[in-house]
mmCIF file of C-alpha atoms and ligand atoms in Angstrom:
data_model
loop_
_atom_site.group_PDB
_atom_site.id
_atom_site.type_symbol
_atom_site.label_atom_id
_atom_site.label_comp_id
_atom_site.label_asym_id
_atom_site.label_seq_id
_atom_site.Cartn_x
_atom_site.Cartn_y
_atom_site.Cartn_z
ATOM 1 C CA UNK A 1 0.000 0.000 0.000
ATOM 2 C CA UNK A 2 1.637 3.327 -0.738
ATOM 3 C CA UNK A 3 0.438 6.081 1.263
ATOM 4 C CA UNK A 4 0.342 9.753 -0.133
ATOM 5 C CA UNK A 5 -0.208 13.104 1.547
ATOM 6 C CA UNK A 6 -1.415 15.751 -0.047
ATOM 7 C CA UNK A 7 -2.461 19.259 1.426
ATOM 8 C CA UNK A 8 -4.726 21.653 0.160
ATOM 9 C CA UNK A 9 -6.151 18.767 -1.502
ATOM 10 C CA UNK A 10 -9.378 21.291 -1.656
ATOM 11 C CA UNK A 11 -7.695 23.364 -4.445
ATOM 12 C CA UNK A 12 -7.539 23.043 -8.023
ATOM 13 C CA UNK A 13 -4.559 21.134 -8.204
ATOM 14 C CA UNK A 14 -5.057 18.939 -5.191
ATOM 15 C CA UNK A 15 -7.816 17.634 -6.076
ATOM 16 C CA UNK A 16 -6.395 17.084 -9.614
ATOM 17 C CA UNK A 17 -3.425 15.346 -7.756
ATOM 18 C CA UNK A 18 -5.500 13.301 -5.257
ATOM 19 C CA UNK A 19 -8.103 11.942 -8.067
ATOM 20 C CA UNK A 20 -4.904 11.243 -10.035
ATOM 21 C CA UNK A 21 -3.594 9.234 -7.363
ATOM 22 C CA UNK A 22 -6.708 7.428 -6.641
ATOM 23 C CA UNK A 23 -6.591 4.126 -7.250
ATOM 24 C CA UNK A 24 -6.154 0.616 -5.637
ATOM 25 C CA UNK A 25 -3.305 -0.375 -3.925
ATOM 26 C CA UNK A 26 -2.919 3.451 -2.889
ATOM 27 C CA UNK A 27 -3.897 5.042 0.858
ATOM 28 C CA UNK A 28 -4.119 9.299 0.614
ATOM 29 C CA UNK A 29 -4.461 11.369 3.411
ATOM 30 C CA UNK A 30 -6.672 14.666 1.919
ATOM 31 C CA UNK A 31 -6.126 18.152 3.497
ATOM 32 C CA UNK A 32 -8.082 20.901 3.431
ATOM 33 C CA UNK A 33 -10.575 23.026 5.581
ATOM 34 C CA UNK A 34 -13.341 23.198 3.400
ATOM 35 C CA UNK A 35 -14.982 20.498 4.754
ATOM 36 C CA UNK A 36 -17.783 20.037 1.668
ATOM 37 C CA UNK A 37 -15.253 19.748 -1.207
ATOM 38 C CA UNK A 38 -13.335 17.730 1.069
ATOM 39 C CA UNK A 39 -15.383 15.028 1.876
ATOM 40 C CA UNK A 40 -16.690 15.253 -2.086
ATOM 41 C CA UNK A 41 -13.290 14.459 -3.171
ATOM 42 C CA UNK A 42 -12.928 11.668 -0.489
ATOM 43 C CA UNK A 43 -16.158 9.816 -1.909
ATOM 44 C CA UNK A 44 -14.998 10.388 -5.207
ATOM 45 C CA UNK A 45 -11.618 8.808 -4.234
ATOM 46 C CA UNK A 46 -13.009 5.957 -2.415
ATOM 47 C CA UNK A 47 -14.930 5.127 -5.525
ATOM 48 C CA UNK A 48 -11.959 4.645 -7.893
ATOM 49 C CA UNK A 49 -10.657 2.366 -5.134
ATOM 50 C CA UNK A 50 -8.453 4.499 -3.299
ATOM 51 C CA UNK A 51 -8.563 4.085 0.643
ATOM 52 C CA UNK A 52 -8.707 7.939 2.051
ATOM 53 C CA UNK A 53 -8.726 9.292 5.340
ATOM 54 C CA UNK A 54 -9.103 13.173 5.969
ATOM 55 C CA UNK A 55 -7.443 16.008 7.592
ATOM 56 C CA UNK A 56 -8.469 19.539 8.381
ATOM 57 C CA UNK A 57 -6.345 20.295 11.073
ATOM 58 C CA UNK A 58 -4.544 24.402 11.426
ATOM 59 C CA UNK A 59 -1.407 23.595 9.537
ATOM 60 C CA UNK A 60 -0.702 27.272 10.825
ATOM 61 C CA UNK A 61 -0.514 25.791 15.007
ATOM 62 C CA UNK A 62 2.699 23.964 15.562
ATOM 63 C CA UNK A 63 1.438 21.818 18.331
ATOM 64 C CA UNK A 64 -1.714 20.906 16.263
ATOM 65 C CA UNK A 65 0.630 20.193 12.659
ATOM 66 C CA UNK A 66 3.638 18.506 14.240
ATOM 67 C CA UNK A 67 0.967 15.764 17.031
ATOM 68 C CA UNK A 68 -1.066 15.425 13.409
ATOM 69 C CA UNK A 69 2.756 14.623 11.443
ATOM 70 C CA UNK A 70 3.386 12.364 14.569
ATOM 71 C CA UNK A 71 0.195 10.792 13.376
ATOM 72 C CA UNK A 72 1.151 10.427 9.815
ATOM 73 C CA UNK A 73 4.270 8.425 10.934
ATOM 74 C CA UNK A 74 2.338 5.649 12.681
ATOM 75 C CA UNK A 75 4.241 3.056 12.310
ATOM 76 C CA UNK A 76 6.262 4.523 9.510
ATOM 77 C CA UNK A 77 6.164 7.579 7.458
ATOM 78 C CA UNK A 78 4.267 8.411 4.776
ATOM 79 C CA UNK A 79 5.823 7.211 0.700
ATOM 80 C CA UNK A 80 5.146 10.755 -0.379
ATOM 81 C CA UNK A 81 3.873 14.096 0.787
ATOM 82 C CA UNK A 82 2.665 16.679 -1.607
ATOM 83 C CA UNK A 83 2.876 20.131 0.749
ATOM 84 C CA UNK A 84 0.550 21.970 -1.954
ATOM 85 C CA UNK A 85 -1.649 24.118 0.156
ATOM 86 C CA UNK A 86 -1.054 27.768 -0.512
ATOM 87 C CA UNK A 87 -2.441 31.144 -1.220
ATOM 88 C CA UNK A 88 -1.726 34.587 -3.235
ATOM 89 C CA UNK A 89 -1.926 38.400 -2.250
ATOM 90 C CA UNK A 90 -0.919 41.273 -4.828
ATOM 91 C CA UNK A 91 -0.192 45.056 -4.662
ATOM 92 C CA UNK A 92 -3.936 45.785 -5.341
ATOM 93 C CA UNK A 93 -5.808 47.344 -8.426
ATOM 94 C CA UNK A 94 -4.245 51.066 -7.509
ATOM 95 C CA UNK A 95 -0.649 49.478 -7.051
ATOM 96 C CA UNK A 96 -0.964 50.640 -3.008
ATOM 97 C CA UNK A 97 0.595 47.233 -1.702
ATOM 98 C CA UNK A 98 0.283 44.353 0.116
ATOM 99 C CA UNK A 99 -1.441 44.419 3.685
ATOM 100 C CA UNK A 100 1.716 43.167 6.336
ATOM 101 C CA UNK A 101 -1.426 41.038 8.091
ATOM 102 C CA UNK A 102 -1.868 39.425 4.590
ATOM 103 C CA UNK A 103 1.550 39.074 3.915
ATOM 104 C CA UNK A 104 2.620 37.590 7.430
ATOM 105 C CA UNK A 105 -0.533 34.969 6.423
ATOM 106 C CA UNK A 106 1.164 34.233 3.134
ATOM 107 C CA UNK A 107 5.013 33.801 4.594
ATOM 108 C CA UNK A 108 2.811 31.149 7.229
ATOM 109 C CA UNK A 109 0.851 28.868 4.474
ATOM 110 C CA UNK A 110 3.385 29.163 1.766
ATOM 111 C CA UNK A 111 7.220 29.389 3.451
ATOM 112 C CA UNK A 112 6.537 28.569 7.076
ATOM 113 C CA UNK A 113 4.501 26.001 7.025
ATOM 114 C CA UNK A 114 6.594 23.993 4.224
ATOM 115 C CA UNK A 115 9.628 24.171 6.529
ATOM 116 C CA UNK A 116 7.850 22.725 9.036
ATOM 117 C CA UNK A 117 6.675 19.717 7.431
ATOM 118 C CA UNK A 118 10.055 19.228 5.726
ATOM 119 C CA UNK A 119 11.932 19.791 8.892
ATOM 120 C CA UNK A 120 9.737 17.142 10.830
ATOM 121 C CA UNK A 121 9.460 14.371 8.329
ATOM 122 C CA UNK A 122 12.926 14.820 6.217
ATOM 123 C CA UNK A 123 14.139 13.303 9.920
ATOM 124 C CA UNK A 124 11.556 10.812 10.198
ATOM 125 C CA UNK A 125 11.898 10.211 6.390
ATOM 126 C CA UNK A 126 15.870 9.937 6.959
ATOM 127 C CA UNK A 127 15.709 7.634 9.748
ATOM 128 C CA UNK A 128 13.082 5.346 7.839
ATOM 129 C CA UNK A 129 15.700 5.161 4.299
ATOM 130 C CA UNK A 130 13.039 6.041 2.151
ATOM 131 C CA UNK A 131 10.124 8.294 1.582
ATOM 132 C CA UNK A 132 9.617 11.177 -0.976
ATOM 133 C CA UNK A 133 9.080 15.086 -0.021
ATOM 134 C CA UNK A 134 7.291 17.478 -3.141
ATOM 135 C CA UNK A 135 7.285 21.022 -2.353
ATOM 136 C CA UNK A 136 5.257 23.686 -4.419
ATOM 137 C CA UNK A 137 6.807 26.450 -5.184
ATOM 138 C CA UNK A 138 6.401 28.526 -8.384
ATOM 139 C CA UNK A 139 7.541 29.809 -11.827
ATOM 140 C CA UNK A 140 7.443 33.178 -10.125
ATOM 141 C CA UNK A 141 10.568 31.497 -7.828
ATOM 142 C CA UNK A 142 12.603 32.579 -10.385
ATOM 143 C CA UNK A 143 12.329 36.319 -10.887
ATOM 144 C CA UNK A 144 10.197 38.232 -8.377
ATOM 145 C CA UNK A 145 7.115 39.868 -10.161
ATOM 146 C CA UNK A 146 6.309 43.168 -8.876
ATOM 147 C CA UNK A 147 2.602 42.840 -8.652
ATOM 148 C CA UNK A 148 3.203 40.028 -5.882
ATOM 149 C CA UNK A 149 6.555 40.335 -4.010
ATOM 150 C CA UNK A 150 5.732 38.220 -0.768
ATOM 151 C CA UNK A 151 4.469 35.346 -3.237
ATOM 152 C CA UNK A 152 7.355 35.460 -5.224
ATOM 153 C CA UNK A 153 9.411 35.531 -2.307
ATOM 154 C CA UNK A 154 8.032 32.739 -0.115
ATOM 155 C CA UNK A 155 7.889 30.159 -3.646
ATOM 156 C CA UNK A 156 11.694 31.594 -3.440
ATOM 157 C CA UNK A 157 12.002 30.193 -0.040
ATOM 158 C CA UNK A 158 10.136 27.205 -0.497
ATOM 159 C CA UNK A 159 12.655 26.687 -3.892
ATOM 160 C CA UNK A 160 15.965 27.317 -2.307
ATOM 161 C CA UNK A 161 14.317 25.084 0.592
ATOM 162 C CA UNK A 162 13.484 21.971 -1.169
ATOM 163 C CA UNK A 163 16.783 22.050 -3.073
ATOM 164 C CA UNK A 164 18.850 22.281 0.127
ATOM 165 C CA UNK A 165 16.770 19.550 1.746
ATOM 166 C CA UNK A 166 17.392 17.463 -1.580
ATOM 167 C CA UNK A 167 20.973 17.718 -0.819
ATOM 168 C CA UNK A 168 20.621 16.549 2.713
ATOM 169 C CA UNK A 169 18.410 13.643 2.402
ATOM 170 C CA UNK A 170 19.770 11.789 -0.766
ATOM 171 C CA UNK A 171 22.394 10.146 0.418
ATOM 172 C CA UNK A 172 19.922 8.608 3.262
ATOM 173 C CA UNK A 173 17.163 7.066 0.508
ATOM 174 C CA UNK A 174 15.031 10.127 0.521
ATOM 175 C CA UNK A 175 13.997 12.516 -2.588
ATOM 176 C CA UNK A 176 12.928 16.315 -2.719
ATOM 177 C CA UNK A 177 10.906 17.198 -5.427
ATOM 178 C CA UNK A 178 10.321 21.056 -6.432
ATOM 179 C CA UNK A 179 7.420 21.713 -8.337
ATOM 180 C CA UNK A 180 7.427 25.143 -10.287
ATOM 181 C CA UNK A 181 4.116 25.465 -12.455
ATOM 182 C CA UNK A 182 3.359 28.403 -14.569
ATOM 183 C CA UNK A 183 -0.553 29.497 -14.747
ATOM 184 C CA UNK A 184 -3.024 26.636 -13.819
ATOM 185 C CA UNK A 185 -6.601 27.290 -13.905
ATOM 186 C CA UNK A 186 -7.657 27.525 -10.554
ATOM 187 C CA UNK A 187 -9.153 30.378 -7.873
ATOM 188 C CA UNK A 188 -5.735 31.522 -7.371
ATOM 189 C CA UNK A 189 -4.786 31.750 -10.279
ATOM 190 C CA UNK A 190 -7.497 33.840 -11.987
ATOM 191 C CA UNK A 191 -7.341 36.243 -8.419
ATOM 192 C CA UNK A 192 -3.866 36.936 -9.483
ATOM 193 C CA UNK A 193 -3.275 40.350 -11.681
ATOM 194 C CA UNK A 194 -1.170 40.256 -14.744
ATOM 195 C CA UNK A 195 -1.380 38.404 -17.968
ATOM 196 C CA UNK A 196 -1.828 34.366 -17.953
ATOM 197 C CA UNK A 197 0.099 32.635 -21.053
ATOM 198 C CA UNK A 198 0.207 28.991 -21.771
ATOM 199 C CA UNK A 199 -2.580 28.789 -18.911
ATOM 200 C CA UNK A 200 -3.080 24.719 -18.237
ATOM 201 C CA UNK A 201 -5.690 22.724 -16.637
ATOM 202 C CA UNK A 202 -5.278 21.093 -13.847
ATOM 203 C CA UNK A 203 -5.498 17.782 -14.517
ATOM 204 C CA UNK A 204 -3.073 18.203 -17.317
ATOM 205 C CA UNK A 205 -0.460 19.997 -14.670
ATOM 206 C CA UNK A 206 -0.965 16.720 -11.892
ATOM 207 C CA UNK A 207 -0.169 14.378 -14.662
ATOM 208 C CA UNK A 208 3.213 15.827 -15.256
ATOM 209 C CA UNK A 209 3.822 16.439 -11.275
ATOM 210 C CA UNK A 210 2.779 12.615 -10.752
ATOM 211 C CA UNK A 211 4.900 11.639 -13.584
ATOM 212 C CA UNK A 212 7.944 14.019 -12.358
ATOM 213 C CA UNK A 213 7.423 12.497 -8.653
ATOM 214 C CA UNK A 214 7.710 8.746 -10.390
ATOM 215 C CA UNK A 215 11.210 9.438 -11.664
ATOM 216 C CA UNK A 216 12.045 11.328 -8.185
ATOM 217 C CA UNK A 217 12.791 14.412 -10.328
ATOM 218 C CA UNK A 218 14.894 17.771 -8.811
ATOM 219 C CA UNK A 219 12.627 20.044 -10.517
ATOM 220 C CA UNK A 220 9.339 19.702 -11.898
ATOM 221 C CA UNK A 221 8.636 22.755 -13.824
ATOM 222 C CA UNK A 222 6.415 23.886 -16.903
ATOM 223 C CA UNK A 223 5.327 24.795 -19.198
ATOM 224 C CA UNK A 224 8.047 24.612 -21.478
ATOM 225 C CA UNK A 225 7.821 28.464 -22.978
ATOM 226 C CA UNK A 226 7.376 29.735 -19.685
ATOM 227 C CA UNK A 227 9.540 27.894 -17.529
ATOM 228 C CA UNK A 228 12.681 28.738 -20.183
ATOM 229 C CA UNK A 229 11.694 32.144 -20.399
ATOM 230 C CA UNK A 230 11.440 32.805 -16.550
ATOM 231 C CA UNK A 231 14.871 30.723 -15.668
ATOM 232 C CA UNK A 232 16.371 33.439 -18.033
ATOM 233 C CA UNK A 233 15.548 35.950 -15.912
ATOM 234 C CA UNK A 234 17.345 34.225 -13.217
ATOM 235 C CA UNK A 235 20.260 34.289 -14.998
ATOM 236 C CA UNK A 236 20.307 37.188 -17.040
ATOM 237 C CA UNK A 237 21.843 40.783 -15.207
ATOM 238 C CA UNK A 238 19.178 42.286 -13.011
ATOM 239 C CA UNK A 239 18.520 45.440 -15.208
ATOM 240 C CA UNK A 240 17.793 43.370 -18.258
ATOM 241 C CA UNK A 241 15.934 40.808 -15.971
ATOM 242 C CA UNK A 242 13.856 43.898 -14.647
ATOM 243 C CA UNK A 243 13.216 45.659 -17.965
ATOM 244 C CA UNK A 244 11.626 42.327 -19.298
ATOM 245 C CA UNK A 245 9.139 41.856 -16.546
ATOM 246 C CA UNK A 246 7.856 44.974 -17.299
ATOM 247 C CA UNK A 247 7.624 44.404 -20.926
ATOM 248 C CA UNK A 248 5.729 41.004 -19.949
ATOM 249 C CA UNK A 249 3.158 43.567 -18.733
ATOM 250 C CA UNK A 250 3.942 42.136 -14.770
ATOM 251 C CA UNK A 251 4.172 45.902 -13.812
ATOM 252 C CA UNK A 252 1.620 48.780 -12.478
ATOM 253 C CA UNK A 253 0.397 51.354 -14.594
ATOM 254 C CA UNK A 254 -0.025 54.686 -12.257
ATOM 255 C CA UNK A 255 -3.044 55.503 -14.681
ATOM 256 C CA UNK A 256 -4.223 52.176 -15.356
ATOM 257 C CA UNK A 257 -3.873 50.208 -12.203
ATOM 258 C CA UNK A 258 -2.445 46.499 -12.213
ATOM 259 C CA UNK A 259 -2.474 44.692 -15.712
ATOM 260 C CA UNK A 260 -4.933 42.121 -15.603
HETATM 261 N N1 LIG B 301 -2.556 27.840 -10.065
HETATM 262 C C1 LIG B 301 -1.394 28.363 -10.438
HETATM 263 O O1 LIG B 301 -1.305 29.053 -11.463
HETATM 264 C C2 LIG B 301 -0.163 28.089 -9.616
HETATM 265 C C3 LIG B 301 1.084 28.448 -10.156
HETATM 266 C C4 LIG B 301 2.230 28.211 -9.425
HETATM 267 C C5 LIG B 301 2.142 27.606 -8.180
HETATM 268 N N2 LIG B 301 0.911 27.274 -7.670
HETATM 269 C C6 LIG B 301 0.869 26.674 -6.339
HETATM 270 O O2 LIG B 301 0.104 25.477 -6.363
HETATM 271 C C7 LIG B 301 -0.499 25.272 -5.089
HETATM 272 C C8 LIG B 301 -1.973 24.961 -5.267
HETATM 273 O O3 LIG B 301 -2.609 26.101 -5.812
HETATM 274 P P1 LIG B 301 -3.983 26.066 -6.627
HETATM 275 O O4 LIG B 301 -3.745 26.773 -7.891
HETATM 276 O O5 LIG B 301 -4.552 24.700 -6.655
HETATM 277 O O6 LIG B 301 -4.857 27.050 -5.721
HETATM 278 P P2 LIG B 301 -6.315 26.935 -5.089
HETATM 279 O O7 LIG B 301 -7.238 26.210 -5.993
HETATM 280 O O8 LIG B 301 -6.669 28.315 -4.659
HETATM 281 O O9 LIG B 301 -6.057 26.004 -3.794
HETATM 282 C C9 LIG B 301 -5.329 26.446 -2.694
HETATM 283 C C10 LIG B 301 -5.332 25.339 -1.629
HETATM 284 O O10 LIG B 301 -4.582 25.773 -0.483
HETATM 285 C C11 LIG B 301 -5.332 25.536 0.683
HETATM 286 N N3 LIG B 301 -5.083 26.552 1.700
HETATM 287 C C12 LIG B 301 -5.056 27.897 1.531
HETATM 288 N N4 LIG B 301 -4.826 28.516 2.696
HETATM 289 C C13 LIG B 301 -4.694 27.543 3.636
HETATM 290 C C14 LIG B 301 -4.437 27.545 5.037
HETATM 291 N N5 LIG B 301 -4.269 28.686 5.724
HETATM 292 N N6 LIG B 301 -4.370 26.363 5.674
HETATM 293 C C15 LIG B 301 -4.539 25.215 4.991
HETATM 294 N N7 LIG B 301 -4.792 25.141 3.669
HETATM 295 C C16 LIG B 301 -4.866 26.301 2.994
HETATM 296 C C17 LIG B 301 -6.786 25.573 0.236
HETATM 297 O O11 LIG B 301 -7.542 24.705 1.049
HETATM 298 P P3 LIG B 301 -8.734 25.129 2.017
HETATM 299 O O12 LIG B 301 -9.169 26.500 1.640
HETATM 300 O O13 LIG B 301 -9.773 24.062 1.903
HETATM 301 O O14 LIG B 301 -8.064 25.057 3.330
HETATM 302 C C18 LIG B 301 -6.729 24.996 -1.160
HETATM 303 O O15 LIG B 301 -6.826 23.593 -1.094
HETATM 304 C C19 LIG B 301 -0.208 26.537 -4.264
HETATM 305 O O16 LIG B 301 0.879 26.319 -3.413
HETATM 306 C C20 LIG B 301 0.154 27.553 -5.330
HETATM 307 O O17 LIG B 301 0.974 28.584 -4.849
HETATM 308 C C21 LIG B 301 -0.236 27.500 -8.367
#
C-alpha cells in the first residue's frame, strides 16, 4: 500500500493530484478546511478504489501540525507528501501594496509552514531510508514579479528550501521534489493580476507532477515556454531581468492600475 499526503487537496490542483492518485493499492491522506469539497473528493476517491482518510487540522498551530505529522508516521512515514496548500496576495488594483497582516498569512501557508513539514518528516523520512518530499513552489521562484513580491518571495524560499533539503536527504534514501508550475486554472490563479500565457488545466499539470514524482525528479517545472523564459531571468543581469518583466506587462500602470 503506498500512502500519499497531499495538502490543500481542496484546491484546483489537489484535487487534480488526489483523483490522479486514486486508485487501488494506494492510501491518501486529503487536506483541506473546506470540509464540503473535502469530503466530495474523499467519496470520489473511495470510488476509484483508493482508501482515504481526511485532515483539516490548522497547519498554521505547531502543536496541532507537528501531534497530526506524529500521526502520519504511525508506524512509519508516509511514501510521499505533496505540501501543496497555498495562497496569493498582490499590490492591489491602484498598485498601493500588500497588507503586512496578509503578507505575514502568506510567509505562514506558503514558506513557514513547508519548513515545518520538511523539517519534521525529512528526519523521520531519513531515519526510515526512504520516503519522498514534493514542495510547491512557483515559476514566479525565479524572478520576483512586482505585482506580488511576498508570493514570489516565499515560492523563493520554499525553492531554495526543497533544493537544500534534496541535498541533505539523498544520500539517506530520501527525494525532494520542487514543483514550479506556470498558470493553472484555478481560484488563485485567476485572483492573481497580470497576464496568464500557456494557462493549463489542472489535470493536465498533476499528470506531469505525478509523472515528475515517479522518476524522483529535482525540478518539476512547466510549461516549457514559460519555464525557459522565466529561468532566463534568473540568470540574465538584473537590469535586463527587470526591464523584461515589465515588458511582460507584470508591472503597475499609475493611470491604469495592475495589468490584468
Ligand atoms: N494555479 C497556479 O497558477 C499556480 C502556479 C504556481 C504555483 N501554484 C501553487 O500550487 C499550489 C496549489 O494552488 P492552486 O492553484 O490549486 O490554488 P487553489 O485552488 O486556490 O487552492 C489552494 C489550496 O490551499 C489551501 N489553503 C489555503 N490557505 C490555507 C491555510 N491557511 N491552511 C490550509 N490550507 C490552505 C486551500 O484549502 P482550504 O481553503 O480548503 O483550506 C486549497 O486547497 C499553491 O501552493 C500555489 O501557490 C499554483
Amino acid at each position: 500500500m503506498t500512502r500519499i499526503v497531499i495538502t490543500g487537496a481542496t484546491g484546483a490542483i489537489g484535487q487534480a493530484l488526489a483523483t490522479g492518485y486514486a486508485r487501488p493499492g494506494n492510501r491518501l491522506v486529503l487536506h483541506g478546511r473546506q470540509r464540503e469539497v473535502l469530503e466530495s473528493l474523499v467519496a470520489d476517491c473511495r470510488g476509484a478504489g483508493a482508501e482515504v482518510e481526511c485532515s483539516s487540522v490548522d497547519l498554521g498551530e505547531d502543536g496541532a501540525l507537528f501531534a497530526w505529522l506524529e500521526s502520519l508516521c504511525d508506524p512509519t512515514p508516509p511514501d510521499i507528501v505533496i505540501v501543496n496548500a497555498g495562497i496569493n496576495i498582490n499590490i492591489g488594483e491602484d498598485g498601493s501594496g500588500e497588507s503586512w497582516d496578509d503578507a505575514s498569512r502568506l510567509l505562514e501557508i506558503n514558506l513557514r509552514v513547508p519548513m515545518a513539514i520538511g523539517n519534521f518528516l525529512g528526519k523521520r523520512m531519513r531515519a526510515a531510508g526512504r520516503g519522498q518530499l514534493v514542495l510547491m513552489s512557483s515559476l514566479a521562484a525565479y524572478h520576483g514579479l512586482p505585482v506580488t513580491p511576498s508570493y514570489s518571495a516565499s515560492k523563493a524560499g520554499v525553492k531554495a528550501y526543497g533544493e537544500a533539503l534534496r541535498g541533505w536527504l539523498a544520500p539517506h534514501g530520501v527525494g525532494v521534489t520542487v514543483v514550479m508550475p506556470g498558470y493553472v486554472s484555478s481560484k488563485m490563479c485567476h485572483e492573481m493580476p497580470g497576464p496568464k500565457p500557456f494557462l493549463w488545466q489542472p489535470e493536465r499539470a498533476a499528470r506531469v507532477i505525478t509523472r515528475g514524482i515517479e522518476r524522483n525528479r529535482a525540478r518539476i517545472s512547466f510549461p516549457f515556454p514559460l519555464d525557459f523564459g522565466c529561468w532566463w531571468l534568473a540568470v540574465l543581469p538584473a537590469a535586463i531581468s527587470q526591464r523584461l518583466v515589465k515588458g511582460f506587462g507584470y508591472h503597475i500602470d499609475p493611470h491604469d492600475g495592475a495589468k490584468r
